[in-house]
Amino acid sequence: MIEQHFAPERRRRLTIKRGKERVVSNRHPWIFAGAIHAEHGPEDAALADLVDPEGNRVASGFYSRHSQVRLRGLTFGGEELTPELIRKRVRDAVRRRGHVFRDGTTNCGRLVHAEGDDLSSIVVDRYDDVLVVEIANRGVELLRPLIVETLREELSPRGIYFKNDLPVRALEHLSTEGEWEGEGEPIANVLEHGLKFRVDPGEGQKTGFFLDQRENRQLARDLSANKRVLNLFSYTGAFGVYAAAGGAASVENVDVSAPALEMARTNHELNGSEATYTIADAFQYVRRRDGSEFDLLICDPPAFAKSRHDVERAARGYKDVNLFAMRMISPGGLMMTFSCSGHVDLDLFQKIIFAAALDAGRRVSFVRRLSAGSDHPVSIYCPEGEYLKGFLLEVR
Ligand code: SAH
């Protein structure tokens, strides 16, 4: 059944515009409509071949007629796109994560990270025996059984939850309802570095948990002994739980979402630790200037820039919250500050932190650069995959 999508006559044929060949030689997986001269073949194809003006195939991949990214390149040059190639990419991605789970203290992590694993538009996260899949493209959705079958063979999960909540799915004419194929409920109790967390992929943000911060949370634990810790934009309290485990003197979790803080309470309880939970808008919270001081402050806001047009507004938001947050840090205290907006690059983020430090009137040093964990690889051909960046700062 699935195999038929790979037959030459079932594929869309895209002819590249003369002069646009460079798009392919750079191996960037996103081939935009603007680089395409003509399209032939079935409109509802899952796959397409890109050919040069002489008719030679130069790339093949997932096709979507609804997206400006007409082709999500999987193979370039002469390499054949077969079902086995996709199966192998999924299998290889899963197996590359062995190191995350090896010592048994962690049973959650990202198994497939889209372009970083040469599988554009596919994300697969593992939460113990539950897998959560996010598909952002129509071609991938049509080939879903192939991916699911490979995941089941490799991992025998209790179930797979299809999150289906990416806004782009509506543009791709795909269902935006979550789907659960499995036994029991799609809720998992996971271990991360030996700490316990409850994850509810159906209700939670992203796929349920911010797996990309695992290594940074471990760093927070190492830095927390005897510190008063403020966890701004705490979500379900993961940084707070690590800080408490690291011997923090106190932990305060602040988030605007009441359900997220309810889960934060559950997570602290699961680990036998205490914290306070403040439902507040972080921008207002950091302005209250009631003299409260913290020795380690974590600031991990949501992506303020959803598109290129938002970058300026986002930069103001990041500067604002960082500036006021810095003023709450005790002399010589530490701050872990992040941006997960793909459109705000490291250079811009550094400038924002510079401006915030200047206006906060504090002497600030970079101690370390921070990024997503090793299960979130970034393709050298698709640097857009690098979205999470951060700094560990010393604030004197
Ligand atoms: N650090 C977290 C993930 C943070 S996600 C972790 O490791 O799990 C960003 C969080 O910011 C979300 O929980 C969202 O509810 C919260 N948020 C968004 N806007 C906010 C605002 N203005 N004030 C406070 N919290 C906000």
CSV table of N, CA, C and O in Angstrom, one decimal, residues 21-100:
chain,number,residue,atom,x,y,z
A,21,GLU,N,19.8,26.4,-9.7
A,21,GLU,CA,20.4,25.1,-9.4
A,21,GLU,C,21.1,25.1,-8.1
A,21,GLU,O,21.2,24.1,-7.4
A,22,ARG,N,21.6,26.3,-7.7
A,22,ARG,CA,22.4,26.4,-6.5
A,22,ARG,C,21.6,26.0,-5.3
A,22,ARG,O,22.2,25.4,-4.3
A,23,VAL,N,20.3,26.2,-5.3
A,23,VAL,CA,19.4,25.8,-4.2
A,23,VAL,C,19.7,24.3,-3.9
A,23,VAL,O,19.7,23.9,-2.7
A,24,VAL,N,19.9,23.5,-4.9
A,24,VAL,CA,20.1,22.1,-4.7
A,24,VAL,C,21.6,21.7,-4.3
A,24,VAL,O,21.8,20.9,-3.5
A,25,SER,N,22.5,22.5,-5.0
A,25,SER,CA,23.9,22.1,-4.7
A,25,SER,C,24.3,22.4,-3.2
A,25,SER,O,25.2,21.8,-2.7
A,26,ASN,N,23.6,23.3,-2.6
A,26,ASN,CA,23.8,23.6,-1.2
A,26,ASN,C,23.1,22.6,-0.3
A,26,ASN,O,23.3,22.7,1.0
A,27,ARG,N,22.3,21.7,-0.8
A,27,ARG,CA,21.7,20.6,-0.1
A,27,ARG,C,20.7,21.1,1.0
A,27,ARG,O,20.4,20.4,2.0
A,28,HIS,N,20.2,22.3,0.9
A,28,HIS,CA,19.2,22.8,1.8
A,28,HIS,C,18.0,22.0,1.5
A,28,HIS,O,17.5,21.9,0.4
A,29,PRO,N,17.3,21.4,2.6
A,29,PRO,CA,16.2,20.5,2.3
A,29,PRO,C,14.9,21.3,1.9
A,29,PRO,O,14.0,20.6,1.4
A,30,TRP,N,14.8,22.6,2.1
A,30,TRP,CA,13.6,23.3,1.7
A,30,TRP,C,13.7,23.9,0.3
A,30,TRP,O,14.4,24.8,0.1
A,31,ILE,N,12.9,23.3,-0.6
A,31,ILE,CA,12.8,23.8,-1.9
A,31,ILE,C,11.5,24.6,-2.1
A,31,ILE,O,10.4,24.0,-2.0
A,32,PHE,N,11.6,25.9,-2.3
A,32,PHE,CA,10.5,26.8,-2.3
A,32,PHE,C,9.9,26.9,-3.7
A,32,PHE,O,10.5,26.7,-4.7
A,33,ALA,N,8.6,27.2,-3.7
A,33,ALA,CA,7.8,27.3,-5.0
A,33,ALA,C,8.5,28.3,-5.9
A,33,ALA,O,8.5,28.1,-7.1
A,34,GLY,N,9.2,29.3,-5.4
A,34,GLY,CA,9.8,30.3,-6.2
A,34,GLY,C,11.0,29.8,-7.0
A,34,GLY,O,11.4,30.4,-8.0
A,35,ALA,N,11.5,28.6,-6.7
A,35,ALA,CA,12.6,28.1,-7.4
A,35,ALA,C,12.1,27.1,-8.5
A,35,ALA,O,12.9,26.5,-9.2
A,36,ILE,N,10.8,26.9,-8.5
A,36,ILE,CA,10.2,25.9,-9.4
A,36,ILE,C,9.6,26.5,-10.6
A,36,ILE,O,8.8,27.4,-10.5
A,37,HIS,N,10.0,26.0,-11.8
A,37,HIS,CA,9.5,26.5,-13.1
A,37,HIS,C,8.1,25.9,-13.4
A,37,HIS,O,7.2,26.6,-13.9
A,38,ALA,N,8.0,24.6,-13.3
A,38,ALA,CA,6.8,23.9,-13.7
A,38,ALA,C,6.6,22.6,-12.8
A,38,ALA,O,7.6,22.1,-12.3
A,39,GLU,N,5.3,22.2,-12.7
A,39,GLU,CA,5.0,21.0,-12.0
A,39,GLU,C,4.1,20.1,-12.9
A,39,GLU,O,3.3,20.5,-13.6
A,40,HIS,N,4.4,18.8,-12.8
A,40,HIS,CA,3.6,17.8,-13.5
A,40,HIS,C,3.3,16.6,-12.6
A,40,HIS,O,4.0,16.4,-11.6
A,41,GLY,N,2.4,15.8,-13.1
A,41,GLY,CA,2.1,14.6,-12.3
A,41,GLY,C,1.0,14.8,-11.3
A,41,GLY,O,0.4,15.9,-11.1
A,42,PRO,N,0.7,13.8,-10.5
A,42,PRO,CA,-0.4,13.8,-9.5
A,42,PRO,C,-0.3,14.9,-8.5
A,42,PRO,O,0.8,15.0,-7.8
A,43,GLU,N,-1.3,15.7,-8.3
A,43,GLU,CA,-1.2,16.8,-7.3
A,43,GLU,C,-1.2,16.3,-5.9
A,43,GLU,O,-0.7,17.0,-5.0
A,44,ASP,N,-1.8,15.2,-5.7
A,44,ASP,CA,-1.9,14.7,-4.3
A,44,ASP,C,-0.8,13.7,-4.0
A,44,ASP,O,-0.9,12.9,-3.0
A,45,ALA,N,0.3,13.8,-4.7
A,45,ALA,CA,1.4,12.9,-4.5
A,45,ALA,C,2.0,13.2,-3.1
A,45,ALA,O,2.0,14.3,-2.6
A,46,ALA,N,2.5,12.1,-2.5
A,46,ALA,CA,3.3,12.2,-1.2
A,46,ALA,C,4.7,12.7,-1.5
A,46,ALA,O,5.3,13.3,-0.6
A,47,LEU,N,5.2,12.3,-2.6
A,47,LEU,CA,6.6,12.5,-2.9
A,47,LEU,C,6.8,13.2,-4.2
A,47,LEU,O,5.9,13.2,-5.1
A,48,ALA,N,7.9,13.9,-4.4
A,48,ALA,CA,8.2,14.5,-5.6
A,48,ALA,C,9.7,14.4,-6.0
A,48,ALA,O,10.5,14.2,-5.1
A,49,ASP,N,9.9,14.4,-7.3
A,49,ASP,CA,11.3,14.5,-7.8
A,49,ASP,C,11.5,15.9,-8.3
A,49,ASP,O,10.6,16.4,-9.0
A,50,LEU,N,12.7,16.4,-8.1
A,50,LEU,CA,13.0,17.7,-8.6
A,50,LEU,C,14.0,17.4,-9.8
A,50,LEU,O,15.0,16.7,-9.6
A,51,VAL,N,13.7,18.0,-10.9
A,51,VAL,CA,14.6,17.8,-12.1
A,51,VAL,C,15.1,19.1,-12.6
A,51,VAL,O,14.5,20.1,-12.5
A,52,ASP,N,16.3,19.1,-13.2
A,52,ASP,CA,16.9,20.3,-13.7
A,52,ASP,C,16.3,20.5,-15.1
A,52,ASP,O,15.6,19.7,-15.6
A,53,PRO,N,16.6,21.7,-15.7
A,53,PRO,CA,16.0,22.0,-17.0
A,53,PRO,C,16.3,20.9,-18.1
A,53,PRO,O,15.5,20.8,-19.1
A,54,GLU,N,17.3,20.1,-17.9
A,54,GLU,CA,17.6,19.0,-18.9
A,54,GLU,C,16.9,17.7,-18.5
A,54,GLU,O,17.0,16.8,-19.2
A,55,GLY,N,16.2,17.7,-17.4
A,55,GLY,CA,15.4,16.6,-17.0
A,55,GLY,C,16.1,15.6,-16.1
A,55,GLY,O,15.6,14.5,-15.9
A,56,ASN,N,17.3,15.9,-15.7
A,56,ASN,CA,18.0,15.1,-14.7
A,56,ASN,C,17.5,15.3,-13.3
A,56,ASN,O,17.4,16.4,-12.9
A,57,ARG,N,17.3,14.1,-12.6
A,57,ARG,CA,16.8,14.3,-11.2
A,57,ARG,C,17.9,14.8,-10.3
A,57,ARG,O,19.0,14.3,-10.4
A,58,VAL,N,17.6,15.8,-9.6
A,58,VAL,CA,18.6,16.4,-8.7
A,58,VAL,C,18.3,16.3,-7.2
A,58,VAL,O,19.1,16.4,-6.4
A,59,ALA,N,17.0,16.0,-6.9
A,59,ALA,CA,16.6,15.8,-5.5
A,59,ALA,C,15.2,15.1,-5.5
A,59,ALA,O,14.4,15.2,-6.4
A,60,SER,N,14.9,14.5,-4.4
A,60,SER,CA,13.6,13.8,-4.2
A,60,SER,C,13.3,14.0,-2.7
A,60,SER,O,14.1,14.1,-1.8
A,61,GLY,N,11.9,14.1,-2.4
A,61,GLY,CA,11.5,14.2,-1.0
A,61,GLY,C,10.0,14.3,-0.9
A,61,GLY,O,9.3,14.0,-1.8
A,62,PHE,N,9.6,14.8,0.3
A,62,PHE,CA,8.2,14.9,0.6
A,62,PHE,C,7.6,16.1,-0.1
A,62,PHE,O,8.2,17.2,-0.2
A,63,TYR,N,6.4,15.9,-0.7
A,63,TYR,CA,5.8,16.9,-1.5
A,63,TYR,C,4.6,17.5,-0.8
A,63,TYR,O,3.8,16.8,-0.1
A,64,SER,N,4.4,18.8,-0.9
A,64,SER,CA,3.1,19.4,-0.5
A,64,SER,C,2.7,20.5,-1.4
A,64,SER,O,3.5,21.4,-1.6
A,65,ARG,N,1.5,20.4,-2.0
A,65,ARG,CA,1.1,21.5,-2.9
A,65,ARG,C,0.6,22.7,-2.2
A,65,ARG,O,0.4,23.7,-2.7
A,66,HIS,N,0.3,22.5,-0.8
A,66,HIS,CA,-0.2,23.6,-0.1
A,66,HIS,C,0.8,24.5,0.5
A,66,HIS,O,0.5,25.6,1.0
A,67,SER,N,2.1,24.1,0.5
A,67,SER,CA,3.1,24.8,1.2
A,67,SER,C,4.0,25.6,0.2
A,67,SER,O,4.2,25.1,-0.9
A,68,GLN,N,4.5,26.7,0.7
A,68,GLN,CA,5.5,27.4,-0.1
A,68,GLN,C,6.8,26.6,-0.2
A,68,GLN,O,7.5,26.6,-1.2
A,69,VAL,N,7.0,25.7,0.8
A,69,VAL,CA,8.1,24.8,0.7
A,69,VAL,C,7.5,23.6,0.0
A,69,VAL,O,7.0,22.7,0.6
A,70,ARG,N,7.6,23.6,-1.3
A,70,ARG,CA,7.0,22.6,-2.2
A,70,ARG,C,7.6,21.2,-1.9
A,70,ARG,O,6.9,20.2,-1.9
A,71,LEU,N,8.9,21.2,-1.8
A,71,LEU,CA,9.6,19.9,-1.6
A,71,LEU,C,10.5,20.0,-0.3
A,71,LEU,O,11.2,20.9,-0.1
A,72,ARG,N,10.4,18.9,0.4
A,72,ARG,CA,11.3,18.7,1.6
A,72,ARG,C,12.3,17.7,1.2
A,72,ARG,O,12.0,16.5,1.2
A,73,GLY,N,13.5,18.1,0.8
A,73,GLY,CA,14.4,17.2,0.2
A,73,GLY,C,14.9,16.2,1.1
A,73,GLY,O,15.3,16.5,2.3
A,74,LEU,N,14.9,14.9,0.7
A,74,LEU,CA,15.5,13.8,1.5
A,74,LEU,C,16.8,13.3,0.8
A,74,LEU,O,17.7,12.8,1.5
A,75,THR,N,16.8,13.2,-0.5
A,75,THR,CA,17.9,12.7,-1.2
A,75,THR,C,18.3,13.7,-2.3
A,75,THR,O,17.5,14.4,-2.8
A,76,PHE,N,19.6,13.8,-2.6
A,76,PHE,CA,20.1,14.7,-3.6
A,76,PHE,C,20.9,13.9,-4.6
A,76,PHE,O,21.5,12.9,-4.3
A,77,GLY,N,21.0,14.4,-5.8
A,77,GLY,CA,21.8,13.8,-6.8
A,77,GLY,C,21.2,12.5,-7.2
A,77,GLY,O,20.0,12.4,-7.3
A,78,GLY,N,22.0,11.4,-7.4
A,78,GLY,CA,21.5,10.2,-7.9
A,78,GLY,C,20.8,9.3,-6.9
A,78,GLY,O,20.3,8.2,-7.3
A,79,GLU,N,20.9,9.6,-5.6
A,79,GLU,CA,20.4,8.6,-4.6
A,79,GLU,C,18.9,8.4,-4.7
A,79,GLU,O,18.1,9.3,-4.8
A,80,GLU,N,18.5,7.1,-4.7
A,80,GLU,CA,17.1,6.7,-4.9
A,80,GLU,C,16.3,6.9,-3.6
A,80,GLU,O,16.8,6.5,-2.5
A,81,LEU,N,15.1,7.5,-3.7
A,81,LEU,CA,14.3,7.6,-2.5
A,81,LEU,C,13.4,6.4,-2.5
A,81,LEU,O,12.5,6.2,-3.3
A,82,THR,N,13.6,5.5,-1.5
A,82,THR,CA,12.8,4.2,-1.4
A,82,THR,C,12.2,4.2,0.0
A,82,THR,O,12.6,4.9,0.9
A,83,PRO,N,11.2,3.3,0.2
A,83,PRO,CA,10.7,3.1,1.5
A,83,PRO,C,11.8,2.7,2.5
A,83,PRO,O,11.8,3.2,3.6
A,84,GLU,N,12.7,1.9,2.0
A,84,GLU,CA,13.7,1.4,2.9
A,84,GLU,C,14.6,2.5,3.4
A,84,GLU,O,15.1,2.6,4.5
A,85,LEU,N,14.8,3.5,2.5
A,85,LEU,CA,15.7,4.7,2.9
A,85,LEU,C,15.0,5.4,4.1
A,85,LEU,O,15.7,5.8,5.0
A,86,ILE,N,13.7,5.6,4.0
A,86,ILE,CA,13.0,6.3,5.1
A,86,ILE,C,13.0,5.5,6.3
A,86,ILE,O,13.3,6.0,7.4
A,87,ARG,N,12.8,4.2,6.2
A,87,ARG,CA,12.8,3.3,7.4
A,87,ARG,C,14.2,3.4,8.0
A,87,ARG,O,14.3,3.5,9.3
A,88,LYS,N,15.2,3.3,7.2
A,88,LYS,CA,16.6,3.3,7.8
A,88,LYS,C,16.9,4.7,8.5
A,88,LYS,O,17.5,4.7,9.5
A,89,ARG,N,16.4,5.8,7.9
A,89,ARG,CA,16.7,7.1,8.6
A,89,ARG,C,16.0,7.1,9.9
A,89,ARG,O,16.6,7.6,10.9
A,90,VAL,N,14.8,6.6,10.0
A,90,VAL,CA,14.1,6.6,11.3
A,90,VAL,C,14.9,5.7,12.3
A,90,VAL,O,15.1,6.1,13.4
A,91,ARG,N,15.2,4.5,11.8
A,91,ARG,CA,15.9,3.5,12.7
A,91,ARG,C,17.2,4.1,13.2
A,91,ARG,O,17.6,4.0,14.3
A,92,ASP,N,18.0,4.7,12.2
A,92,ASP,CA,19.3,5.3,12.6
A,92,ASP,C,19.2,6.4,13.6
A,92,ASP,O,20.0,6.5,14.5
A,93,ALA,N,18.1,7.2,13.4
A,93,ALA,CA,17.9,8.3,14.4
A,93,ALA,C,17.6,7.8,15.8
A,93,ALA,O,18.2,8.2,16.7
A,94,VAL,N,16.8,6.8,15.8
A,94,VAL,CA,16.4,6.2,17.1
A,94,VAL,C,17.7,5.6,17.8
A,94,VAL,O,18.0,5.8,19.0
A,95,ARG,N,18.5,4.9,17.0
A,95,ARG,CA,19.7,4.2,17.5
A,95,ARG,C,20.7,5.2,18.0
A,95,ARG,O,21.5,4.9,18.9
A,96,ARG,N,20.8,6.4,17.3
A,96,ARG,CA,21.8,7.4,17.6
A,96,ARG,C,21.5,7.9,19.1
A,96,ARG,O,22.4,8.5,19.7
A,97,ARG,N,20.3,7.7,19.5
A,97,ARG,CA,19.9,8.3,20.9
A,97,ARG,C,20.3,7.3,22.0
A,97,ARG,O,20.0,7.6,23.2
A,98,GLY,N,21.0,6.2,21.7
A,98,GLY,CA,21.3,5.2,22.7
A,98,GLY,C,21.9,5.9,23.9
A,98,GLY,O,21.6,5.5,25.1
A,99,HIS,N,22.8,6.8,23.7
A,99,HIS,CA,23.6,7.4,24.8
A,99,HIS,C,22.7,8.1,25.8
A,99,HIS,O,23.0,8.2,27.0
A,100,VAL,N,21.6,8.6,25.3
A,100,VAL,CA,20.7,9.4,26.2
A,100,VAL,C,20.1,8.4,27.3
A,100,VAL,O,19.9,8.8,28.5
